[in-house]
Coordinates of C-alpha atoms and ligand atoms in Angstrom, one line a residue:
X1234 CA 0.0 0.0 0.1
X1235 CA 1.3 3.5 -0.9
X1236 CA 1.8 5.8 2.2
X1237 CA -0.4 8.9 2.3
X1238 CA 1.6 11.7 3.6
X1239 CA 0.1 14.7 5.6
X1240 CA 0.5 18.2 3.9
X1241 CA 4.1 18.1 2.9
X1242 CA 5.8 21.8 3.2
X1243 CA 7.9 21.4 0.0
X1244 CA 7.6 25.2 -0.5
X1245 CA 9.8 25.9 2.7
X1246 CA 12.5 23.7 1.2
X1247 CA 12.9 26.4 -1.6
X1248 CA 13.6 29.5 0.8
X1249 CA 17.1 28.9 0.6
X1250 CA 17.6 27.5 -2.7
X1251 CA 18.3 30.7 -4.8
X1252 CA 16.9 30.5 -8.5
X1253 CA 14.6 27.6 -8.0
X1254 CA 11.1 27.7 -7.8
X1255 CA 8.5 24.8 -6.8
X1256 CA 7.5 22.6 -9.8
X1257 CA 4.6 20.2 -9.5
X1258 CA 5.2 16.6 -10.7
X1259 CA 2.4 16.8 -12.9
X1260 CA 4.3 19.0 -15.3
X1261 CA 6.9 16.0 -15.7
X1262 CA 4.8 14.0 -18.0
X1263 CA 7.4 14.0 -20.8
X1264 CA 10.2 12.8 -18.5
X1265 CA 8.1 10.4 -15.9
X1266 CA 5.9 7.6 -16.8
X1267 CA 2.2 8.0 -16.0
X1268 CA 2.2 5.1 -13.5
X1269 CA 5.0 6.8 -11.7
X1270 CA 3.1 10.0 -11.5
X1271 CA 0.1 8.3 -10.2
X1272 CA 2.3 6.6 -7.4
X1273 CA 3.8 10.0 -6.4
X1274 CA 0.2 11.3 -6.3
X1275 CA -0.8 8.4 -4.0
X1276 CA 1.9 9.3 -1.6
X1277 CA 0.9 12.9 -1.4
X1278 CA 4.0 14.2 -3.2
X1279 CA 2.6 17.1 -5.3
X1280 CA 5.8 19.3 -5.6
X1281 CA 9.2 18.2 -6.3
X1282 CA 11.7 19.1 -3.7
X1283 CA 14.8 21.0 -4.8
X1284 CA 17.0 18.0 -5.3
X1285 CA 14.3 16.1 -7.1
X1286 CA 13.9 18.8 -9.4
X1287 CA 17.7 19.3 -10.1
X1288 CA 18.1 15.5 -10.7
X1289 CA 15.1 15.1 -12.9
X1290 CA 15.6 18.4 -14.9
X1291 CA 19.3 19.1 -15.0
X1292 CA 21.0 15.7 -15.4
X1293 CA 21.9 15.3 -19.2
X1294 CA 20.1 12.0 -19.1
X1295 CA 18.5 10.2 -16.4
X1296 CA 21.1 7.4 -16.7
X1297 CA 24.1 9.9 -16.2
X1298 CA 26.4 9.1 -13.3
X1299 CA 26.2 11.6 -10.6
X1300 CA 27.2 12.8 -7.3
X1301 CA 24.3 14.5 -5.2
X1302 CA 24.4 16.6 -2.3
X1303 CA 21.1 18.0 -0.5
X1304 CA 20.3 18.7 3.0
X1305 CA 18.8 16.2 5.4
X1306 CA 15.1 15.5 5.0
X1307 CA 14.8 17.1 1.5
X1308 CA 13.6 14.0 -0.6
X1309 CA 16.8 12.5 -1.7
X1310 CA 15.2 9.0 -1.7
X1311 CA 12.8 9.8 -4.5
X1312 CA 15.5 11.8 -6.2
X1313 CA 17.6 8.5 -6.9
X1314 CA 14.5 6.2 -7.1
X1315 CA 12.8 8.0 -9.7
X1316 CA 15.4 8.4 -12.5
X1317 CA 16.5 4.8 -11.7
X1318 CA 13.1 3.3 -12.1
X1319 CA 12.2 5.7 -15.1
X1320 CA 15.2 4.1 -17.0
X1321 CA 14.0 0.7 -16.5
X1322 CA 10.7 1.8 -17.6
X1323 CA 12.2 3.3 -20.8
X1324 CA 13.2 0.1 -22.2
X1325 CA 16.0 -1.2 -20.0
X1326 CA 13.9 -3.4 -17.6
X1327 CA 16.2 -6.5 -16.9
X1328 CA 15.0 -10.0 -17.9
X1329 CA 12.5 -11.6 -15.3
X1330 CA 14.3 -12.7 -12.2
X1331 CA 17.1 -10.3 -12.4
X1332 CA 17.9 -7.1 -10.6
X1333 CA 17.8 -3.9 -12.4
X1334 CA 18.5 -1.4 -9.5
X1335 CA 20.8 -2.0 -6.5
X1336 CA 20.5 0.6 -3.5
X1337 CA 23.1 0.1 -0.9
X1338 CA 22.6 1.9 2.3
X1339 CA 24.2 1.6 6.0
X1340 CA 21.5 0.3 8.2
X1341 CA 18.6 -2.1 8.1
X1342 CA 16.0 0.4 9.4
X1343 CA 17.2 2.7 6.4
X1344 CA 16.7 -0.3 3.9
X1345 CA 13.3 -0.9 5.0
X1346 CA 12.3 2.9 4.9
X1347 CA 13.8 3.2 1.2
X1348 CA 11.9 -0.2 0.3
X1349 CA 8.6 1.4 1.6
X1350 CA 9.1 4.5 -0.3
X1351 CA 9.9 2.6 -3.5
X1352 CA 6.7 0.4 -3.1
X1353 CA 4.6 3.7 -3.0
X1354 CA 6.4 5.1 -6.1
X1355 CA 5.6 1.8 -8.2
X1356 CA 2.1 1.1 -6.7
X1357 CA 0.5 2.2 -9.8
X1358 CA 2.5 0.8 -12.5
X1359 CA 0.6 -1.5 -14.8
X1360 CA 3.5 -4.1 -14.7
X1361 CA 4.3 -4.8 -11.1
X1362 CA 8.0 -4.2 -10.1
X1363 CA 9.2 -6.1 -7.0
X1364 CA 11.2 -4.3 -4.4
X1365 CA 13.3 -6.7 -2.2
X1366 CA 15.5 -6.1 0.8
X1367 CA 18.7 -7.8 2.0
X1368 CA 20.0 -7.1 5.5
X1369 CA 21.3 -8.7 8.3
X1370 CA 19.6 -9.9 11.6
X1371 CA 16.9 -11.7 9.5
X1372 CA 17.1 -15.6 8.7
X1373 CA 19.4 -16.1 6.0
X1374 CA 18.1 -19.1 4.5
X1375 CA 14.5 -18.0 4.0
X1376 CA 15.2 -14.5 2.9
X1377 CA 18.0 -15.9 0.2
X1378 CA 15.5 -18.4 -1.2
X1379 CA 12.8 -15.5 -1.4
X1380 CA 15.2 -13.5 -3.2
X1381 CA 16.5 -16.1 -5.6
X1382 CA 13.0 -17.5 -6.6
X1383 CA 11.4 -14.3 -6.7
X1384 CA 11.6 -11.3 -9.1
X1385 CA 13.5 -8.7 -7.3
X1386 CA 14.0 -6.1 -10.0
X1387 CA 14.9 -3.7 -7.2
X1388 CA 16.9 -4.6 -4.4
X1389 CA 17.8 -2.5 -1.3
X1390 CA 20.6 -3.7 0.8
X1391 CA 23.1 -3.2 3.6
X1392 CA 26.8 -4.1 2.8
X1393 CA 27.1 -6.9 5.2
X1394 CA 24.5 -9.2 4.1
X1395 CA 24.9 -8.3 0.4
X1396 CA 28.6 -9.1 0.5
X1397 CA 27.7 -12.2 2.5
X1398 CA 25.0 -13.6 -0.1
X1399 CA 27.3 -12.5 -3.1
X1400 CA 29.5 -15.5 -2.2
X1401 CA 27.0 -17.7 -3.9
X1402 CA 27.0 -18.3 -7.8
X1403 CA 23.3 -18.2 -7.9
X1404 CA 23.1 -14.6 -6.4
X1405 CA 26.1 -13.2 -8.6
X1406 CA 23.9 -14.5 -11.4
X1407 CA 21.1 -12.2 -10.6
X1408 CA 23.0 -9.2 -11.1
X1409 CA 24.1 -9.8 -14.8
X1410 CA 21.7 -7.1 -15.9
X1411 CA 22.0 -4.4 -13.4
X1412 CA 21.4 -1.0 -14.7
X1413 CA 21.9 1.4 -11.7
X1414 CA 23.7 1.2 -8.4
X1415 CA 23.1 3.8 -5.8
X1416 CA 24.9 4.5 -2.7
X1417 CA 22.7 6.3 -0.3
X1418 CA 24.6 7.9 2.5
X1419 CA 27.5 7.8 0.1
X1420 CA 30.3 9.4 2.3
X1421 CA 29.4 6.8 5.0
X1422 CA 29.4 3.9 2.4
X1423 CA 32.7 4.7 1.3
X1424 CA 34.5 5.6 4.7
X1425 CA 37.0 3.2 6.3
X1426 CA 34.2 1.3 8.0
X1427 CA 32.2 0.1 4.9
X1428 CA 34.6 0.7 2.0
X1429 CA 36.3 -2.7 2.2
X1430 CA 32.7 -4.5 2.1
X1431 CA 31.7 -2.2 -0.9
X1432 CA 34.9 -3.0 -2.8
X1433 CA 34.4 -6.6 -2.2
X1434 CA 30.9 -6.3 -3.5
X1435 CA 31.9 -4.4 -6.5
X1436 CA 34.3 -7.1 -7.5
X1437 CA 31.3 -9.6 -7.7
X1438 CA 29.0 -7.3 -9.6
X1439 CA 29.6 -6.8 -13.5
X1440 CA 32.2 -4.4 -14.3
X1441 CA 31.6 -0.7 -14.4
X1442 CA 32.8 -0.9 -18.1
X1443 CA 29.5 -2.7 -18.7
X1444 CA 27.8 0.7 -18.6
X1445 CA 25.6 0.6 -15.5
X1446 CA 24.9 3.9 -13.9
X1447 CA 26.3 5.0 -10.6
X1448 CA 24.6 7.3 -8.1
X1449 CA 26.0 8.6 -5.0
X1450 CA 23.7 10.7 -2.6
X1451 CA 24.2 12.5 0.7
X1452 CA 23.6 15.4 2.9
X1453 CA 27.6 15.4 3.5
X1454 CA 30.2 15.0 1.0
X1455 CA 33.4 15.7 2.7
X1456 CA 36.4 16.4 -0.1
X1457 CA 37.7 12.8 1.0
X1458 CA 34.9 11.2 -1.2
X1459 CA 36.0 12.5 -4.4
X1460 CA 39.0 10.1 -4.3
X1461 CA 36.8 7.2 -3.6
X1462 CA 33.5 7.8 -5.5
X1463 CA 35.4 6.7 -8.9
X1464 CA 34.6 3.1 -8.0
X1465 CA 31.1 3.6 -8.9
X1466 CA 31.1 6.8 -10.9
X1467 CA 32.9 7.1 -14.4
X1468 CA 35.0 10.2 -14.6
X1469 CA 33.1 13.2 -16.2
X1470 CA 30.2 12.2 -13.8
X1471 CA 27.7 15.2 -12.8
X1472 CA 27.9 16.9 -9.5
X1473 CA 24.8 18.2 -8.4
X1474 CA 24.1 20.1 -5.2
X1475 CA 21.3 22.1 -3.6
X1476 CA 23.7 23.6 -0.8
X1477 CA 25.3 26.8 -1.4
X1478 CA 29.1 26.2 -0.4
X1479 CA 29.0 29.4 1.7
X1480 CA 26.1 28.3 4.0
X1481 CA 26.4 25.9 6.8
X1482 CA 25.3 22.3 5.8
X1483 CA 22.7 22.1 8.2
X1484 CA 19.1 23.0 7.9
X1485 CA 18.8 26.7 8.6
X1486 CA 15.3 26.1 10.0
X1487 CA 16.8 24.2 12.9
X1488 CA 17.9 26.7 15.6
X1489 CA 21.1 24.9 17.2
X1490 CA 22.0 25.2 20.9
X1491 CA 24.8 23.7 23.3
X1492 CA 24.4 23.3 27.1
X1493 CA 27.8 23.0 28.8
X1494 CA 27.9 21.5 32.1
X1495 CA 31.1 21.5 34.6
X1496 CA 31.1 18.0 35.2
X1497 CA 30.1 14.7 33.4
X1498 CA 28.2 13.8 36.6
X1499 CA 25.6 16.6 35.9
X1500 CA 24.8 15.3 32.4
X1501 CA 21.8 13.3 33.4
X1502 CA 20.1 16.1 35.5
X1503 CA 21.1 18.4 32.5
X1504 CA 19.2 16.2 30.3
X1505 CA 16.1 15.9 32.5
X1506 CA 16.2 19.8 33.1
X1507 CA 16.6 20.4 29.4
X1508 CA 13.7 18.0 28.4
X1509 CA 11.5 19.8 30.8
X1510 CA 12.4 23.3 29.6
X1511 CA 11.9 22.4 25.9
X1512 CA 8.5 20.6 26.8
X1513 CA 7.4 23.7 28.6
X1514 CA 8.0 25.7 25.7
X1515 CA 6.3 23.7 23.3
X1516 CA 4.1 20.8 24.9
X1517 CA 2.0 20.4 21.7
X1518 CA 2.9 17.1 20.0
X1519 CA 6.2 16.9 21.9
X1520 CA 8.3 14.3 19.7
X1521 CA 12.0 14.1 20.3
X1522 CA 15.1 11.9 19.6
X1523 CA 18.0 11.9 22.2
X1524 CA 21.1 10.6 20.7
X1525 CA 23.7 8.7 23.2
X1526 CA 27.2 7.9 22.0
X1527 CA 27.0 4.1 22.4
X1528 CA 24.5 1.3 22.3
X1529 CA 24.8 0.3 26.0
X1530 CA 24.9 4.0 26.9
X1531 CA 21.5 4.6 25.2
X1532 CA 20.1 1.2 26.6
X1533 CA 21.0 2.9 30.2
X1534 CA 19.3 6.2 29.3
X1535 CA 16.2 4.4 28.1
X1536 CA 16.1 2.3 31.4
X1537 CA 16.6 5.4 33.5
X1538 CA 14.4 7.8 31.8
X1539 CA 11.6 5.4 31.6
X1540 CA 11.5 5.8 35.3
X1541 CA 12.5 9.4 35.4
X1542 CA 9.8 10.6 32.7
X1543 CA 6.6 8.4 33.5
X1544 CA 4.7 11.0 31.8
X1545 CA 6.0 10.5 28.3
X1546 CA 6.0 7.3 25.9
X1547 CA 9.7 6.2 26.0
X1548 CA 11.3 4.2 23.1
X1549 CA 14.8 3.0 22.5
X1550 CA 16.9 2.0 19.4
X1551 CA 20.2 0.7 19.3
X1552 CA 22.5 -2.3 18.1
X1553 CA 22.0 -4.2 21.2
X1554 CA 18.4 -5.2 20.3
X1555 CA 17.1 -8.0 18.1
X1556 CA 15.9 -7.2 14.6
X1557 CA 12.3 -7.6 15.6
X1558 CA 12.3 -5.0 18.3
X1559 CA 14.3 -2.7 16.3
X1560 CA 11.8 -2.9 13.5
X1561 CA 8.8 -2.8 15.7
X1562 CA 10.2 0.3 17.5
X1563 CA 10.9 2.0 14.4
X1564 CA 7.5 1.6 13.1
X1565 CA 6.1 2.6 16.3
X1566 CA 8.0 5.8 16.7
X1567 CA 7.4 6.6 13.1
X1568 CA 3.8 6.4 13.8
X1569 CA 3.8 8.1 17.1
X1570 CA 2.5 11.5 17.4
X1571 CA 4.5 12.3 20.7
X1572 CA 7.3 10.5 22.8
X1573 CA 10.9 10.5 23.2
X1574 CA 13.3 8.1 21.4
X1575 CA 16.6 7.3 23.1
X1576 CA 18.9 6.1 20.1
X1577 CA 22.3 5.4 18.9
X1578 CA 23.7 6.1 15.5
X1579 CA 21.8 3.1 13.9
X1580 CA 19.2 5.9 13.2
X1581 CA 21.7 8.8 13.0
X1582 CA 21.5 8.9 9.3
X1583 CA 18.7 8.8 6.7
X1584 CA 15.9 7.8 8.8
X1585 CA 12.5 9.7 8.4
X1586 CA 10.5 9.9 11.6
X1587 CA 7.8 12.2 10.8
X1588 CA 7.2 15.3 13.0
X1589 CA 10.2 15.3 15.1
X1590 CA 10.6 18.5 16.5
X1591 CA 13.6 18.3 18.8
X1592 CA 16.9 16.5 18.5
X1593 CA 19.3 16.4 21.5
X1594 CA 22.6 14.9 21.5
X1595 CA 24.3 13.9 24.7
X1596 CA 28.0 13.7 24.5
X1597 CA 30.2 14.1 21.4
X1598 CA 29.2 12.9 18.0
X1599 CA 32.1 11.1 16.4
X1600 CA 32.6 14.0 13.7
X1601 CA 31.0 16.9 12.4
X1602 CA 29.0 14.9 9.7
X1603 CA 27.5 12.7 12.3
X1604 CA 26.6 16.0 14.1
X1605 CA 24.7 17.3 10.9
X1606 CA 22.9 14.0 10.1
X1607 CA 21.7 13.7 13.6
X1608 CA 20.3 17.2 13.6
X1609 CA 18.7 16.2 10.4
X1610 CA 16.3 14.0 12.2
X1611 CA 14.3 17.1 12.8
X1612 CA 13.0 19.7 10.3
X1613 CA 12.2 17.2 7.6
X1614 CA 10.2 17.8 4.5
X1615 CA 9.9 21.5 5.3
X1616 CA 8.9 21.4 8.9
X1617 CA 10.5 23.1 11.8
X1618 CA 12.8 21.7 14.4
X1619 CA 15.3 22.5 17.3
X1620 CA 18.6 20.8 18.2
X1621 CA 20.5 21.0 21.5
X1622 CA 23.6 19.2 22.4
X1623 CA 24.7 18.7 26.0
X1624 CA 28.5 18.4 26.7
X1625 CA 30.5 18.5 29.8
X1626 CA 33.6 21.0 30.2
X1627 CA 36.2 18.7 28.5
X1628 CA 33.8 18.1 25.5
X1629 CA 33.1 21.8 25.2
X1630 CA 35.6 22.1 22.2
X1631 CA 33.2 20.6 19.8
X1632 CA 31.3 23.8 18.7
X1633 CA 34.5 26.0 18.9
X1634 CA 36.6 23.5 16.5
X1635 CA 33.4 23.3 14.0
X1636 CA 32.7 27.2 13.5
X1637 CA 30.5 26.5 10.3
X1638 CA 28.1 24.9 12.5
X1639 CA 25.6 27.8 13.8
X1640 CA 25.7 26.4 17.4
X1641 CA 24.7 29.1 20.0
X1642 CA 24.7 28.8 23.8
X1643 CA 21.4 27.7 25.1
X1644 CA 19.2 30.6 26.1
X1645 CA 17.9 29.2 29.3
X1646 CA 20.2 28.7 32.3
X1647 CA 20.0 24.9 32.6
X1648 CA 22.9 24.6 35.0
X1649 CA 21.0 26.5 37.9
X1650 CA 18.0 24.4 37.3
X1651 CA 19.8 21.1 37.8
X1652 CA 20.1 20.7 41.4
X1653 CA 16.2 20.6 41.6
X1654 CA 16.4 17.6 39.1
X1655 CA 19.2 15.5 40.8
X1656 CA 16.7 13.7 43.3
X1657 CA 14.6 12.5 40.5
X1658 CA 17.8 11.2 38.5
X1659 CA 19.1 9.5 41.7
X1660 CA 15.8 7.7 42.5
X1661 CA 15.3 6.7 38.8
X1662 CA 18.9 5.3 38.8
X1663 CA 18.2 3.2 42.1
X1664 CA 15.8 1.1 39.9
X1665 CA 18.2 0.6 36.9
X1666 CA 19.7 -2.8 36.9
X1667 CA 23.7 -2.9 38.1
X1668 CA 24.6 -4.9 35.0
X1669 CA 23.2 -2.2 32.7
X1670 CA 25.1 0.5 34.6
X1671 CA 28.4 -1.7 34.2
X1672 CA 28.0 -2.1 30.6
X1673 CA 27.4 1.6 30.0
X1674 CA 30.5 2.4 32.2
X1675 CA 32.5 0.0 30.1
X1676 CA 31.2 1.5 26.8
X1677 CA 31.8 5.1 27.9
X1678 CA 35.5 4.2 28.6
X1679 CA 35.7 2.5 25.2
X1680 CA 34.1 5.4 23.3
X1681 CA 35.9 8.3 25.1
X1682 CA 39.0 6.4 24.9
X1683 CA 38.9 7.4 21.0
X1684 CA 38.7 11.0 21.8
X1685 CA 41.3 11.3 24.5
X1686 CA 43.5 13.7 22.8
X1687 CA 40.6 16.1 22.0
X1688 CA 39.4 15.8 25.4
X1689 CA 43.0 16.6 26.8
X1690 CA 42.8 13.8 29.0
X1691 CA 45.3 11.4 30.0
X1692 CA 44.4 7.7 30.4
X1693 CA 44.2 8.3 34.3
X1694 CA 42.0 11.3 33.9
X1695 CA 39.9 9.5 31.5
X1696 CA 39.2 6.6 34.0
X1697 CA 38.6 9.3 36.8
X1698 CA 35.9 10.7 34.8
X1699 CA 34.3 7.5 33.8
X1700 CA 34.4 6.6 37.5
X1701 CA 32.6 9.9 38.3
X1702 CA 30.1 8.9 35.5
X1703 CA 29.6 5.5 37.4
X1704 CA 29.1 7.2 40.7
X1705 CA 26.5 9.6 39.0
X1706 CA 24.5 6.3 38.0
X1707 CA 24.5 5.3 41.7
X1708 CA 27.2 2.7 41.4
X1709 CA 28.6 2.3 44.9
X1710 CA 32.1 1.7 43.3
X1711 CA 33.3 1.6 39.6
X1712 CA 32.1 -1.6 38.1
X1713 CA 34.3 -4.5 37.2
X1714 CA 36.1 -4.7 34.0
X1715 CA 37.6 -7.9 32.7
X1716 CA 41.3 -7.8 32.3
X1717 CA 40.9 -9.0 28.6
X1718 CA 38.7 -5.9 27.9
X1719 CA 41.1 -3.4 29.7
X1720 CA 43.8 -4.7 27.4
X1721 CA 41.9 -4.4 24.5
X1722 CA 40.9 -0.7 25.3
X1723 CA 44.6 0.0 25.8
X1724 CA 44.1 1.1 29.4
X1725 CA 46.3 -1.8 31.1
X1726 CA 47.7 -0.7 34.3
X1727 CA 45.8 2.6 34.5
X1728 CA 44.9 3.6 38.2
X1729 CA 41.5 3.8 39.2
X1730 CA 40.1 0.5 37.1
X1731 CA 38.8 -2.4 39.0
X1732 CA 39.7 -5.5 37.3
X1733 CA 37.7 -8.7 37.5
X1734 CA 34.8 -10.6 35.9
X1735 CA 31.3 -9.6 36.7
X1736 CA 28.7 -12.3 37.7
X1737 CA 26.0 -12.8 35.0
X1738 CA 28.2 -10.7 32.3
X1739 CA 26.9 -12.2 29.0
X1740 CA 29.7 -10.4 27.0
Ligands
LIG1952 O1 17.0 11.4 2.1 P1 16.5 12.8 2.5 O2 17.0 13.0 4.1 O3 17.0 13.9 1.8 O4 14.9 13.0 2.7 P2 13.7 11.6 2.4 O5 14.0 10.7 3.7 O6 14.0 11.1 1.1 O7 12.5 12.3 2.5 C1 12.2 13.2 3.6 C2 10.5 13.4 3.6 O8 10.2 14.2 2.3 C3 10.0 12.0 3.4 O9 8.8 12.0 4.4 C4 9.3 12.1 2.1 O10 8.0 11.3 2.1 C5 8.8 13.6 1.9 N1 8.7 14.1 0.5 C6 9.5 13.6 -0.6 O11 10.5 12.9 -0.3 N2 9.4 14.2 -1.6 C7 8.3 15.1 -2.0 N3 8.3 15.7 -3.3 C8 7.7 15.4 -0.9 C9 8.0 15.0 0.3
LIG1953 MG1 18.1 9.9 2.7

């Protein structure tokens, strides 16, 4: 079933895009198939967003290789799906059973979201086009047999599972007629974490010289991607951008603030005080995402805030959850009109949770791109939003070292409000399982170890701060860490750590 959207404020996306005016999809009958236009209409998409307009009207041909940059929440998904699908309809449909379009994206939730949008777009085509997904966390054998026996003209995949199934000859056979390969969140797909898998995948697909189209999309395209996109784009590819190089790459409708607290122990009370202050300011349909730095850290926030904020519906999403609960929570938070989602970066990029009015980041994002993508979970499709980060003193360098980001000090004095929230925090933590605290403590050490230099901390100081964080969670003493893990983190012999094995630690 196609998804019916509420009124979409596409016009608001044109405010900052000089020279472009909103154009309705209905005027594109020469370019786009009637069936696609009907699909778009069914989804409530009346006007093209700026990036959709650029791709559909400025590419020399819809099958041209391209590198496309446009801000978060401005319709990049349809901007790559439409030309790719239109190409198939213009006479390049692969033989039955073969994949014509392959979209690769970083996480499962995003693959499902893209597939859903794709289903809406193709819903009214007279000849049915199937859209399949391939990602980890699902039963390999049954999803593989569905793929092999089905007619997956479009496949949306994450790199791990795709790389895995491409090991099989029968799977490689499905790609002999590939027409378009899309890397969504392209800078992420080509960074050090994913690039090896992408290169392995590319070696098992038909060579670029066979003529398939490459498309790379993202809201952030640091210069370093120019060196690596050539694996999917031919030299001479077209670069399109709706972002003025002089502008900050975040959405300008998002006022962005930072609360800096003196000590890490105060961050929980600061978050509680901040949520209260933001809620007071705009209680109507309060829907927020709070990003934490690690999966276990987010799990802890969820456990604690479920106690501390009983008046809100609280959600959690991170990689320590099984795929079923991840999918269920994603759908529930998409549909929710209010609530607070505690999330790790599994949903930091690409995810479209409608009507999120506030994004909070607790602790450091791993880089400025990640900051931009997280902020981009609000103010989507032309709507408004706000973003606040909470840092403790050593982390305060982030806004200063990223002067292009329009981050202002938070206008309300949160620090003086914090003491009145501390009892609620302490009480809530008394209900949280000790093992959850120990895991969060360990994850905190591991994450911040990678920032030691920027935080200007020695190993001993890092441990001291992590220990303060443990005390703030109500641990009577710092949780035990296994010797093996201490070694892995490079913290062997650092004073302040308690080495030992925790009972019931499943890790
Ligand atoms: O990928 P990006 O962050 O640029 O945005 P998206 O997830 O593709 O789309 C953001 C929202 O805009 C989604 O809710 C779409 O349904 C909606 N939208 C669109 O993509 N195109 C339009 N012409 C109108 C609305
Ligand atoms: Mg996207």
